[in-house]
């Protein structure tokens, strides 16, 4: 099918811009071609679908935490015949990918920001929407979390099948209008944004499952479940195991939801898809281990990304501060959200009160939060590379071989961009922090 003239012009212009960006040093600009394509043709996603995705079975992945990792799992499972984005989850990021797509794809998987799910789903008409979770995020930019969950639910008419987290009341309350829903469950961790019923505001009771005594809203029975040991369950029977190769119970759930989504579009049993899951050593620096050849003692640096209370809660649960030096990074740029008050909802009190280094543009905010949590030794070093070097010095003195870094979005990106300065070399193994 031929694209309309305006869409052809949009695609050609976007491709020219993409080529030009390749010769501009240190300027990534992945979304600029898509922005231009959508400016030239506001219906570019619709027309690009007709050209590149007309025969493709498409998966969209959304949720506050885990989109990039889950999309990476699905992409690896779908193989070379897949078209996908990598982190740029707004419409212009997806448009950039499709503008540069030379031929039709068999499969597509795109991560999508929660606020844009209805419009992107309307354009791409996906076979599957994978809905991971809902929690507060970017407080000064995003909609209130319940309104945002309602927004995702508005995509129901454009989605063939929803794969959804049964443990999240905000998802369950807004999933009733979807034509088909496959419920998935994993080890439950964060419940801080689901204390009141999203339907009637009554109190939710959290036990083995959750329920509302006032209106009867309750956790649906999951078709597939993964436990903390990685066992894949269906109707009370163990079908196999999930081996994501990444730490944390949340990654077991991310991997399972990716497997279910892929199984649906490939018409395969979930356990067969799960058996193909390859161990991962990290996604775009997330959960990666680096050897710091430019630092004293060449310690290992493990890098974690988290951008809201739920994400920090999940990542902190994996950290042993007695066996490693801990560096926490916090920025408050537009991509992070300017409001950092959310850090007071992170349960730092669960950590052992060992010395901590805080870094980033809002390091003093973190220092105050840790002081409130009872930490007596908190070192403030806003420059992240200097903070890592200081941690390496402490590791040599304390006999530690590991530094754990946990930062929010732009702090994390800045550190990864500075890895050459630290002599960071990715470890060949999928070693994870403990």
Phi, psi and omega in degrees: 000131180280140176284149173301157183306316182296322179289322177297319178296318179298317181292315181296319178296316179298321180293320177297318178297318180299319178295319180296324181295333181294337182261000178267113184293138174062022176238110185282297172055038183300329186269351183299316177302320179292322177300317181292319179300317180287334176288319178290318181225099180301338178263023186299321181297319177299313183289323178294324176299316181297330181271308188265334187239016185298328179254002185275149169261119192251138175245130169253141179238125179221170183138160185289323182231140172095005183299311185296317180294315180296319177297321178295319176301311182297319180299317180293327180286328182280340174084194188290346183273021185250144170250139188203159171260167182227082175094329180277088194259014174266165185307322182288335173292318177292320178298323178299318180295312184290329179295329183262005180283115186283337185211172182293148181250154176277325180223156174218142174220124183231132169277141187225131173302140187304321184292339184255005182302313182301315183290319179292319178297321179297324180283318188264345178048064186289153173286325185221137167247121176262117184248108191280308188187171175218128174206171180297141182202138177047070193302328183269357183241317186279158172296157171305142195301326179290321176295323180292322176297320177298321179299315178299320179299338180290351179276002189303322184288345183257358187245131179287312184220136176258130170253117193224154180279110183292342184277354183256108181301327180295325177288313183301319182294338184246013183257357188295333184274354178288144185295319180218137181226131173251115183272137182231147182222147175223185177301128185278132179236290187269126176231014186293341180252015182221053177267338178242148182295127180289348180267315186236359183069009174290169182285134176271140176257121181254117175227232173298323171229179180246156178199160176249122181287342185277310186247352177090357175301132183211167181292126179286159178288127182282138175287326179225144181217144173239135179260181185295339178273000180084010180282135180266120183249145172213118181054041177078007181243136177280120181267336184169205181227152175254127180234082183287339182075007178238149183285160172098140176298328182295330178285334171298317179291316177304315182295317180297317181294324175296317180298318180295316178300316180293320179301322180293316183282337179259000178055048179239157172296143182301320183295330177288321176294316180300326180293337179273351184298125181268144177296136182250147177254014178131154181238112179052042178092344178291133178062018182275154174244131182236144170265124184269086183290341180266007182241156181304128176079358182046059179287165173273139175245122176254127187247125179241144176245133173208141188233006180202173184305318181298316181293318179293320178303313183294318182286321179296333180294344182262355190262130174254100184288345178280343183251002184206163172273136184250128176236126180245130183243139181217123169244170177217056176273180183302317182293337179271331195097133183286335185275118179255013182297341181298338182295342178282352173265357177274130186275070176296340180300341180285342182280152172292137188281060175270164179302141182229144173254129177248143187214176182099176185292337178242039181300324182293331175298315178295321180299317178296316180299318180291326175297317177298326181283356176100009177282129183267332182241101178233120181258128180261119175221096185301326180284120189292320180295323177293324178296320179292319178296320177297319178297324178295320177297317179295322179299318179297320181290319185273358180076023177265148178250007189222140171241133176250125178246129175232121181219161176276184201306296186286333174297314179299312181299321180295319179295314180298323179293337182264011187296330179297321179299330180269358183068032186285128177238128181296132176294144181286340180265165176272039182303135182239158180289153174224000000 
